[in-house]
Coordinates of C-alpha atoms (C1' of nucleotides) in Angstrom, one line a residue:
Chain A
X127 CA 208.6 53.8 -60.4
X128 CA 210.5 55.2 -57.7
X129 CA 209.9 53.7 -54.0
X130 CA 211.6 54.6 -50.7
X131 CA 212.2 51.6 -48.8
X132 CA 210.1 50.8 -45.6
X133 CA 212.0 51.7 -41.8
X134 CA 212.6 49.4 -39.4
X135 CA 209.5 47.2 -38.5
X136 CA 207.3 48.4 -41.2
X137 CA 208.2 45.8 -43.9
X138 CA 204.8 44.3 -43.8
X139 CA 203.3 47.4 -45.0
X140 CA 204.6 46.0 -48.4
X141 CA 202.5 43.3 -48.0
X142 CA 199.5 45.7 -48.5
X143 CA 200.5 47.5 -51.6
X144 CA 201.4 44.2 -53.4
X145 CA 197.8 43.4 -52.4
X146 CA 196.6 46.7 -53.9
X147 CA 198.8 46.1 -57.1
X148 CA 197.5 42.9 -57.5
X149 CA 193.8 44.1 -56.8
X150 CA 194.7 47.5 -59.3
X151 CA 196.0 45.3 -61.8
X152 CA 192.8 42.6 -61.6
X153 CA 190.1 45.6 -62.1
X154 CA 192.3 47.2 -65.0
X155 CA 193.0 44.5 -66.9
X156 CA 189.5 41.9 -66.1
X157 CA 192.1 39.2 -66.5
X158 CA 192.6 36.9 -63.6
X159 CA 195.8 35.6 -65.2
X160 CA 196.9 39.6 -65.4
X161 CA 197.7 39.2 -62.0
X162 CA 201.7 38.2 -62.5
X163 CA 204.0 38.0 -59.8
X164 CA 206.3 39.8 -62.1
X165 CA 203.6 42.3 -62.7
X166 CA 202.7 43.2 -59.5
X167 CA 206.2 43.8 -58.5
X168 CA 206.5 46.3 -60.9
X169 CA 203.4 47.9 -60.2
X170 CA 203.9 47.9 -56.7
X171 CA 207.7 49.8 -57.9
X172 CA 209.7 46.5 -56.3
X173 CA 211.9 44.0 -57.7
X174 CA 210.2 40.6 -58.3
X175 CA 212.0 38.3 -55.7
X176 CA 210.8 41.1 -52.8
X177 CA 207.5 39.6 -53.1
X178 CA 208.9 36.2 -51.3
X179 CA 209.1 38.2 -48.1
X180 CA 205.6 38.1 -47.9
X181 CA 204.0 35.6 -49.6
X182 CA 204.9 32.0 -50.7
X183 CA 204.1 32.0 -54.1
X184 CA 201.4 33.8 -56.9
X185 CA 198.9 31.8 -55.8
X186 CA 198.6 33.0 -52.3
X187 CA 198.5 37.1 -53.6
X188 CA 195.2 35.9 -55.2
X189 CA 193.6 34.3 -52.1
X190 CA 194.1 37.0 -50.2
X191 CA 192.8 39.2 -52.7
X192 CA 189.9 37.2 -52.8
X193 CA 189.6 37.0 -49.0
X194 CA 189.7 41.1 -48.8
X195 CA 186.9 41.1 -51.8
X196 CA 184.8 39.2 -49.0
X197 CA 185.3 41.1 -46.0
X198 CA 185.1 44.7 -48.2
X199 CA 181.8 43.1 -49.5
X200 CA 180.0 42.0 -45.8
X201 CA 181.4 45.6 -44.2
X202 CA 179.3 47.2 -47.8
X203 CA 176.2 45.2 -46.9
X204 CA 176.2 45.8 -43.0
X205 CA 176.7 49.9 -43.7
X206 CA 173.6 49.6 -46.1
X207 CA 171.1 48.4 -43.8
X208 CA 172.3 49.7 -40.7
X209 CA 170.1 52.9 -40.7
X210 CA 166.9 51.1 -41.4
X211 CA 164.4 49.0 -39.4
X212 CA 161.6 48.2 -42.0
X213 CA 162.4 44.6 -42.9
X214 CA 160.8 44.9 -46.3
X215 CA 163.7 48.0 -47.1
X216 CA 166.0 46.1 -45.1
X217 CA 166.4 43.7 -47.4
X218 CA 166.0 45.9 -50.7
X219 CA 169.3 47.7 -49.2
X220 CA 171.2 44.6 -48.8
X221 CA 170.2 43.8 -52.5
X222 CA 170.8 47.4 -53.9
X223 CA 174.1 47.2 -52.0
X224 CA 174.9 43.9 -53.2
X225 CA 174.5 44.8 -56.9
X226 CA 176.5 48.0 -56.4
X227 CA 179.5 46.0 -55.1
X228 CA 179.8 43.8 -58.1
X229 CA 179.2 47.1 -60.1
X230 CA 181.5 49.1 -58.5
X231 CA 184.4 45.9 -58.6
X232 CA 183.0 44.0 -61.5
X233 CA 186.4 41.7 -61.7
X234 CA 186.9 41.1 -58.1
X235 CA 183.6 40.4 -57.6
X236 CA 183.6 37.7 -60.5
X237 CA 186.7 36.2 -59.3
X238 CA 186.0 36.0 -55.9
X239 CA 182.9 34.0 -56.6
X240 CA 184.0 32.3 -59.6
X241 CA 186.8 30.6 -58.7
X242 CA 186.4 26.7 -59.1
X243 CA 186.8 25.6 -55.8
X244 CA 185.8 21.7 -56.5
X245 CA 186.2 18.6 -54.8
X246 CA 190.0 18.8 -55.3
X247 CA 192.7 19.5 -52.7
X248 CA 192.4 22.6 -50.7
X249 CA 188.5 22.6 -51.3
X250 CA 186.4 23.2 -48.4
X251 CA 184.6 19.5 -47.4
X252 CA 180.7 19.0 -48.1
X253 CA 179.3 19.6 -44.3
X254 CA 181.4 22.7 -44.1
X255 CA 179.9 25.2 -41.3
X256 CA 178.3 28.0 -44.0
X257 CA 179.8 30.7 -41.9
X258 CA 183.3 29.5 -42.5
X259 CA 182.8 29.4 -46.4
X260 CA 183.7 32.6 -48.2
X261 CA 181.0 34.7 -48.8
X262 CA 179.1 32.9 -45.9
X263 CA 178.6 36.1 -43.6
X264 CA 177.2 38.0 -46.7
X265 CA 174.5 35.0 -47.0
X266 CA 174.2 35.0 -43.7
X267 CA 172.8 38.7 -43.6
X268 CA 171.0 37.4 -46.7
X269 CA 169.0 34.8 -44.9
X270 CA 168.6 37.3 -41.5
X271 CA 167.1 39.7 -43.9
X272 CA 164.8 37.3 -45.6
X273 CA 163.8 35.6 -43.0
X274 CA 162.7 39.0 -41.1
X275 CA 160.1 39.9 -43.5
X276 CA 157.7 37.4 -42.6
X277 CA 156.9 33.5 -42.1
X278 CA 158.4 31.4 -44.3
X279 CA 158.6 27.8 -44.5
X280 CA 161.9 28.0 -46.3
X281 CA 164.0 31.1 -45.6
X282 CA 167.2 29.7 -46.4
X283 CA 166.0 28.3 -49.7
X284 CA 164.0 31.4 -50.1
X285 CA 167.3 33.5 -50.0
X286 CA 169.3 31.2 -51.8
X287 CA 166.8 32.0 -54.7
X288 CA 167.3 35.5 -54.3
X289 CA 171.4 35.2 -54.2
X290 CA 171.3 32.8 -57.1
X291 CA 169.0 35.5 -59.2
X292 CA 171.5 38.8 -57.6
X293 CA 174.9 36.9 -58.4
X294 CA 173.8 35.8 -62.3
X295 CA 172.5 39.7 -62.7
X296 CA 175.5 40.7 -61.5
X297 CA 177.6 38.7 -63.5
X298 CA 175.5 38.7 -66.8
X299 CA 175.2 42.6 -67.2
X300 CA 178.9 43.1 -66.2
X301 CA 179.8 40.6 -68.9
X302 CA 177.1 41.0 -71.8
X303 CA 176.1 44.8 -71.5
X304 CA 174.4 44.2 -75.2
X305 CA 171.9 42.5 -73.6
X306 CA 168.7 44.7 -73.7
X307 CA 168.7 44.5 -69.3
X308 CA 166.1 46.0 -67.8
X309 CA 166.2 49.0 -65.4
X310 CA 167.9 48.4 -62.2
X311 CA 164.9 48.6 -59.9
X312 CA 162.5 46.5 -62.1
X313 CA 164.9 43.9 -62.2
X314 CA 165.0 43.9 -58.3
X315 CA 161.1 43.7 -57.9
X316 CA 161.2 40.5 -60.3
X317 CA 163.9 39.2 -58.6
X318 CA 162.5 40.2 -55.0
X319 CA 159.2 39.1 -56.1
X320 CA 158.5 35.6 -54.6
X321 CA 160.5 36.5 -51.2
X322 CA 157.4 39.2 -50.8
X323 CA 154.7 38.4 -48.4
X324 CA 151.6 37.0 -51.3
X325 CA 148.1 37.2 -51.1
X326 CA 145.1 37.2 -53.3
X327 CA 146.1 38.8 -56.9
X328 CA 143.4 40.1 -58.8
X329 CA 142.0 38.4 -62.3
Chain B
X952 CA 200.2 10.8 -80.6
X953 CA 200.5 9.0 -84.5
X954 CA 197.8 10.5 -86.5
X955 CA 197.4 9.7 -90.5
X956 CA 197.4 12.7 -92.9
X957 CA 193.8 13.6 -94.2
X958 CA 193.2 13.0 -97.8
X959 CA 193.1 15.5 -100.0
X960 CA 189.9 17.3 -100.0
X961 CA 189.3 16.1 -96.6
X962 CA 192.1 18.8 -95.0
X963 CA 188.7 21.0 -93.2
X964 CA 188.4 17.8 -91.3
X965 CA 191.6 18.8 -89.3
X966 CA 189.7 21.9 -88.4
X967 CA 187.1 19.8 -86.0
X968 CA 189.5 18.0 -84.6
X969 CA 191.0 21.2 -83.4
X970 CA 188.1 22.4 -81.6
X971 CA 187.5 18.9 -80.1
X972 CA 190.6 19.2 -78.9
X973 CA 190.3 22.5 -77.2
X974 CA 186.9 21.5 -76.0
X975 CA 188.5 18.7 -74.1
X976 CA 191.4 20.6 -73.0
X977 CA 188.8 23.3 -71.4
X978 CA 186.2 20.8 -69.8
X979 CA 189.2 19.0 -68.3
X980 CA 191.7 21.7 -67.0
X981 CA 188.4 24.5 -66.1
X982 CA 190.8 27.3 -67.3
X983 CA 190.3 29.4 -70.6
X984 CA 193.7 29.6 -70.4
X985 CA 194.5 26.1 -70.5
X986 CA 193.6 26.4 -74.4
X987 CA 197.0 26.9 -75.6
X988 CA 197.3 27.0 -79.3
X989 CA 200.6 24.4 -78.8
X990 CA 198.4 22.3 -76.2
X991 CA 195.9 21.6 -78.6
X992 CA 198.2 20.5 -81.2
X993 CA 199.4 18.3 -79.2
X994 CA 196.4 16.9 -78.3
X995 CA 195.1 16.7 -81.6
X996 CA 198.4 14.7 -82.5
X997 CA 199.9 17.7 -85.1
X998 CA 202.5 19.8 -84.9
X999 CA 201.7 23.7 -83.9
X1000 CA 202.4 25.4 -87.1
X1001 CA 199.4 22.8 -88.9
X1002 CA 196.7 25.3 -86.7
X1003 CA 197.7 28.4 -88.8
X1004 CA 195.7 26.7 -91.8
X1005 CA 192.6 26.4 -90.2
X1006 CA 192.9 29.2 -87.6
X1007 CA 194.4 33.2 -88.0
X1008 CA 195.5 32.3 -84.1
X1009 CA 194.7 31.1 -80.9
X1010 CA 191.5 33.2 -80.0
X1011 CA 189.8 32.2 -83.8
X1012 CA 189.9 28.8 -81.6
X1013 CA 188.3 29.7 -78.2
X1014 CA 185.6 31.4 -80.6
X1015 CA 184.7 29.2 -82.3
X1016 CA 184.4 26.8 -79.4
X1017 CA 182.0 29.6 -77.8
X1018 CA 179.5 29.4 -80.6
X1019 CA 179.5 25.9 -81.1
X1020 CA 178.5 25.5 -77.2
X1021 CA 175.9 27.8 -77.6
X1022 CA 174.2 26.1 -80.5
X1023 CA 174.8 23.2 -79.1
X1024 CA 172.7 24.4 -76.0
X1025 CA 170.2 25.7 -78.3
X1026 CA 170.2 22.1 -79.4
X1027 CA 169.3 20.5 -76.3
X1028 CA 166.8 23.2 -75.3
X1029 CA 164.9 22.6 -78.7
X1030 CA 165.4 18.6 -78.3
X1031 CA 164.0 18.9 -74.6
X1032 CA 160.5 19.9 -75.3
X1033 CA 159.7 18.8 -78.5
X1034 CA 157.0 16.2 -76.9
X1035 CA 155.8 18.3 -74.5
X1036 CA 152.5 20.9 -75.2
X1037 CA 151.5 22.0 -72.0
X1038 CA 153.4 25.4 -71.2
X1039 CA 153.9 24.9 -67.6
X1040 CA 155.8 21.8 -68.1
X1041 CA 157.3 23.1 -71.0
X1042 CA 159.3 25.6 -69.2
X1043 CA 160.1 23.5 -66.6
X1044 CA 161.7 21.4 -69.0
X1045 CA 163.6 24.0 -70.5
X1046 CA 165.2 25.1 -67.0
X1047 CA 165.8 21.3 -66.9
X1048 CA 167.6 21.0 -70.0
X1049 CA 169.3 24.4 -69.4
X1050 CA 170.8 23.2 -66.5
X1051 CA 171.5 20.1 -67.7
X1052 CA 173.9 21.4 -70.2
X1053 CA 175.6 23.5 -67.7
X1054 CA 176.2 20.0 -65.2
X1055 CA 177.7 18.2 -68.0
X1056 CA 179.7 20.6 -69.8
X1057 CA 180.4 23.3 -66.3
X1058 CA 183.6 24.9 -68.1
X1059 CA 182.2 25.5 -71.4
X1060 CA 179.2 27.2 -70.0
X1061 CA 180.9 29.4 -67.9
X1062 CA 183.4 30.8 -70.3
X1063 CA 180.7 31.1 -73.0
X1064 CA 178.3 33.2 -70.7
X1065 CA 181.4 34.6 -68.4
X1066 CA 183.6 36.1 -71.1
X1067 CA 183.1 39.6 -70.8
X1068 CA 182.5 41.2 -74.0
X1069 CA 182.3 44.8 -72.6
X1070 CA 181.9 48.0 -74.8
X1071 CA 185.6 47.6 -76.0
X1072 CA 186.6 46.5 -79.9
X1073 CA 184.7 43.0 -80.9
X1074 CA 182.3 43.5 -79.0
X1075 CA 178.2 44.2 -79.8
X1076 CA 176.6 47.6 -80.4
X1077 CA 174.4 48.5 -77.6
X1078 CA 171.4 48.4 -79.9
X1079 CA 171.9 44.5 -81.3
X1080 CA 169.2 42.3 -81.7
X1081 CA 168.7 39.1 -79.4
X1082 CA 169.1 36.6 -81.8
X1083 CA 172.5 37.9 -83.1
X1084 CA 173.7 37.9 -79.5
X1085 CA 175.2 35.0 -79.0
X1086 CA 172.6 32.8 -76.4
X1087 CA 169.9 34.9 -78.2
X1088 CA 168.5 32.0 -79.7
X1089 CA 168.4 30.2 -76.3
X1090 CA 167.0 33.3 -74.4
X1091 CA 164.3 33.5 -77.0
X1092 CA 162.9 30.6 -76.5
X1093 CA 163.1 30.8 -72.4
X1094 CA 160.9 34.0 -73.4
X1095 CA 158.4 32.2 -75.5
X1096 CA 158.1 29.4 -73.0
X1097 CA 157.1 32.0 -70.5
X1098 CA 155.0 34.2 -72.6
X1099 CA 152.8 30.8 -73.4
X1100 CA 151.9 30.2 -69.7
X1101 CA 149.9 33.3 -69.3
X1102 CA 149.2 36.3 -70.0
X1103 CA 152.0 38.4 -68.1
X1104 CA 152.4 42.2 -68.5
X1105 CA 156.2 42.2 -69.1
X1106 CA 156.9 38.3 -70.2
X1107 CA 160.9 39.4 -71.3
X1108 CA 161.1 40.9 -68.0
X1109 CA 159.7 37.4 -66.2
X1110 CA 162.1 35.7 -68.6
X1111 CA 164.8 37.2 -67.9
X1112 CA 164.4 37.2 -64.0
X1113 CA 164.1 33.5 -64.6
X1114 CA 167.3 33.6 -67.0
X1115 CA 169.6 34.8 -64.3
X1116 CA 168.5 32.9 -61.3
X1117 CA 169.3 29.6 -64.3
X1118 CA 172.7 31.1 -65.0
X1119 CA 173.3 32.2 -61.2
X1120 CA 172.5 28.6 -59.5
X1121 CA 174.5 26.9 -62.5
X1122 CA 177.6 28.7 -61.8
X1123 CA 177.4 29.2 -58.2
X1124 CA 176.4 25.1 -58.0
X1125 CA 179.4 24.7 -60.1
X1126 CA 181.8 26.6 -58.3
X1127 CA 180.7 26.3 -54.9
X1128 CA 180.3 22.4 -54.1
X1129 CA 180.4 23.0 -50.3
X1130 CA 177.7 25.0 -50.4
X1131 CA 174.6 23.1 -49.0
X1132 CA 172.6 23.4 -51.7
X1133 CA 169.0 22.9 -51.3
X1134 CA 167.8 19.8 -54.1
X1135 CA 167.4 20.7 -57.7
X1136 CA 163.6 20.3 -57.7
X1137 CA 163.1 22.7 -54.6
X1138 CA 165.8 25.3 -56.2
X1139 CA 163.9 25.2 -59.5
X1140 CA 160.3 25.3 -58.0
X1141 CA 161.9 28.5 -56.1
X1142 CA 163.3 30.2 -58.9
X1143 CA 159.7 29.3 -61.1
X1144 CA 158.0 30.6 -58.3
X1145 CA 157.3 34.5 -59.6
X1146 CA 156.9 32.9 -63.2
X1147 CA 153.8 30.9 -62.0
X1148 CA 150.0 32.0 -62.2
X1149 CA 149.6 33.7 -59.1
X1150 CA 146.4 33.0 -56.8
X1151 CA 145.0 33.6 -53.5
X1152 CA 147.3 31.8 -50.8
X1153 CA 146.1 31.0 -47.4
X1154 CA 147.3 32.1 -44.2
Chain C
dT1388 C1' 201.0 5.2 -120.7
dG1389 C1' 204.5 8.4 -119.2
dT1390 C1' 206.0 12.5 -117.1
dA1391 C1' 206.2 17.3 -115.7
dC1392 C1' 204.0 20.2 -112.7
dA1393 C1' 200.5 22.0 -109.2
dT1394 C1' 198.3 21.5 -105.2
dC1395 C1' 197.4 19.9 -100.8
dA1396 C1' 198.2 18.7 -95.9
dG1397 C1' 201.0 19.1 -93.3
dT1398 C1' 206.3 19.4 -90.5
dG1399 C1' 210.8 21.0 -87.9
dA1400 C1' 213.6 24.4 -86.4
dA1401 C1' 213.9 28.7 -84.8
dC1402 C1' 212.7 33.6 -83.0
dG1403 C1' 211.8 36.5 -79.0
dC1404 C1' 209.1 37.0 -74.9
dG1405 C1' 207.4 37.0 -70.2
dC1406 C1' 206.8 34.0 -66.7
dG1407 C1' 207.8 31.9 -61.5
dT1408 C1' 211.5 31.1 -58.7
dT1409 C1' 216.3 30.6 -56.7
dC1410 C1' 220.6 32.5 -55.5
dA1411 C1' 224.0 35.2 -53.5
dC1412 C1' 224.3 39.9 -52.4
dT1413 C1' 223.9 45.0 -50.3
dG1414 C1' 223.2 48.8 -47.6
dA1415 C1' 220.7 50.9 -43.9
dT1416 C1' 219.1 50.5 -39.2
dG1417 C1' 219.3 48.7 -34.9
dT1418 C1' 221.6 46.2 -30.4
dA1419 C1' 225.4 44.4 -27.1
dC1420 C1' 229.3 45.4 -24.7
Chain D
dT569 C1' 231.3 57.0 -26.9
dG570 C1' 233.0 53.7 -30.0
dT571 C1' 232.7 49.5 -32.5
dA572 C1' 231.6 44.9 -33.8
dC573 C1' 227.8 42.3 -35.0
dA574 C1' 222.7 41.1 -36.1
dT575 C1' 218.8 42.0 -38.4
dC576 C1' 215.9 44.0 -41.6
dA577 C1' 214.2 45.3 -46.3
dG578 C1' 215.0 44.7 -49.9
dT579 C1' 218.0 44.0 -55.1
dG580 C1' 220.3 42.1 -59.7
dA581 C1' 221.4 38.4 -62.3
dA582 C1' 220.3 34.1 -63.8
dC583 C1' 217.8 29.5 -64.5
dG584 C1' 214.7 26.8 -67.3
dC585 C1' 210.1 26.7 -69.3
dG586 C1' 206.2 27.1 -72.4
dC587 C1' 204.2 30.2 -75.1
dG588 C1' 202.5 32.3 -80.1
dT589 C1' 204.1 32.9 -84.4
dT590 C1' 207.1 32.8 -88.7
dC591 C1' 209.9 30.5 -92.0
dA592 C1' 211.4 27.5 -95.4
dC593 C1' 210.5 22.8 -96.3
dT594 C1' 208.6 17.9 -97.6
dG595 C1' 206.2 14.2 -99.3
dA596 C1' 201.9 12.4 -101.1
dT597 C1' 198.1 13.0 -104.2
dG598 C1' 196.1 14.9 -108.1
dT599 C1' 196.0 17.1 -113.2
dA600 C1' 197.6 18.5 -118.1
dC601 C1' 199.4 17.1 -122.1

DNA sequence: TGTACATCAGTGAACGCGCGTTCACTGATGTAC
DNA sequence: TGTACATCAGTGAACGCGCGTTCACTGATGTAC
């Protein structure tokens, strides 16, 4: 737990590792109540009080965790589909990549979505702009992507299906793997199955 | 806080009064971790140590809060479409109810289907049967309910497509107020959308 | 009917622990003159 | 070039708190004889 201290002017680069403590120290444990201010200091190799420097209180190492979750998950989904034109693909991509985020950071993902944010203070209000909520870009390349693969009375609704049905997969495996799931892919066709164009089924 | 000692032979009762207690700590804090073995003594009106009789410690409690919720949601499942015979609207009913539950009691759901029971100690062999898991008895009915509108190649599969888009607009609704989410009919009538008959569509 | 004893349903005080936060500080690196 | 001072990047000790758990106990209610 030795730790040089930063030169001149580079203080803030603390700032990041308490960040990546806290972020190590959420995917180890699964915990979101893991993440001590106490903790991280001593993961990060610092004495508690040095975290005041940089942030006000525990609270605020969480949010910005939680904001970095966000951006790391949009910059995932943009990379996935960037090669591709076929709108149909296009939007299995963003999917796939979806799922592999919350796979690959099962905790991060879980408490960046899952924290309560009710009608209390610091809550976002009811008409907020959906591009200012977190998470709203990734829905936004959600409902792009939908909406690209045909007509639709609905896209937005039509996506919103399709997030609710990716985030309760995500969540549900990572948290009950005793559950008989099915494979990946089949999973995605159910799931993807009323956001594809229909036409006459035979029987 | 005055509370009368049980009479003899009635001690057990202490027990539910416990779990109330938790139960009431949970749905009104939203934290798991609000559930503090002295908190819910002092809600209950006793002192700490009077917990160790009814309880080995303070996770015996969240437990057994966990499996009452989900029999209690097994409950309201069954109680929802006793009346009803045709399958279409019997399913819909059950999504109903299933939400339902998850509205009134947000905080027990979510730490009943969100704590993650991983491949670690306590936790279910790969191989367990769905009714032992806990929800099983829930799930297996969703699965009946869609098995009876049809015949469907891969009902479990349809079931559990429909399972996760349930659990994903329950927590996400939960958590994410400011979210403009579309009405509860339309969401539904999305998410039922791949488990109805399908037929030729015009366009 | 009395009385000694057992059981039941709890209590009060204490333990050690980790927590968030405050405080006054220290030593290295830069700047003014 | 020296030297006084400012700023930066932290530290060590201490605070009060609530926690889970253990311990020896208490008083009321029942049972044996």
């Amino acid at each position: 737990v030795e730790r040089a201290k930063n030169r001149w002017g580079e203080g803030a680069r603390l700032r990041e590792e308490i960040v990546a403590a806290a972020t190590a120290m959420l995917e180890e444990t699964g915990s979101e109540d893991a993440i001590t201010l106490r903790g991280v200091a001593r993961r990060a190799g610092i004495a508690a009080p040095s975290i005041y420097a940089h942030f006000p209180d525990r609270e605020a190492i969480v949010n910005t965790l939680v904001a970095q979750a966000f951006t790391e998950l949009d910059g995932m989904l943009a990379a996935a589909v960037e090669d591709e034109r076929d709108p149909v693909r296009r939007l299995r991509l963003l999917c796939e990549a979806y799922l592999a985020f919350a796979d690959v950071a099962p905790h991060r993902y879980r408490v960046a979505f899952g924290r309560h944010r009710g009608t209390g203070p610091g809550s976002m209000p009811a008409g907020t702009r959906l591009p200012q909520l977190s998470g709203g870009q990734a829905f936004g390349r959600l409902v792009e992507a939908v909406a690209a693969t045909g007509d639709r009375p609905d896209p937005v609704l039509d996506a919103t299906a399709l997030w609710v049905g990716l985030h309760g997969y995500a969540t549900l495996a990572a948290g009950v793997p005793a559950f008989p799931w099915p494979d990946r892919e089949d999973m995605l066709t159910a799931l993807l199955q009323h956001t594809l164009p229909r036409g006459p089924v035979s029987t």
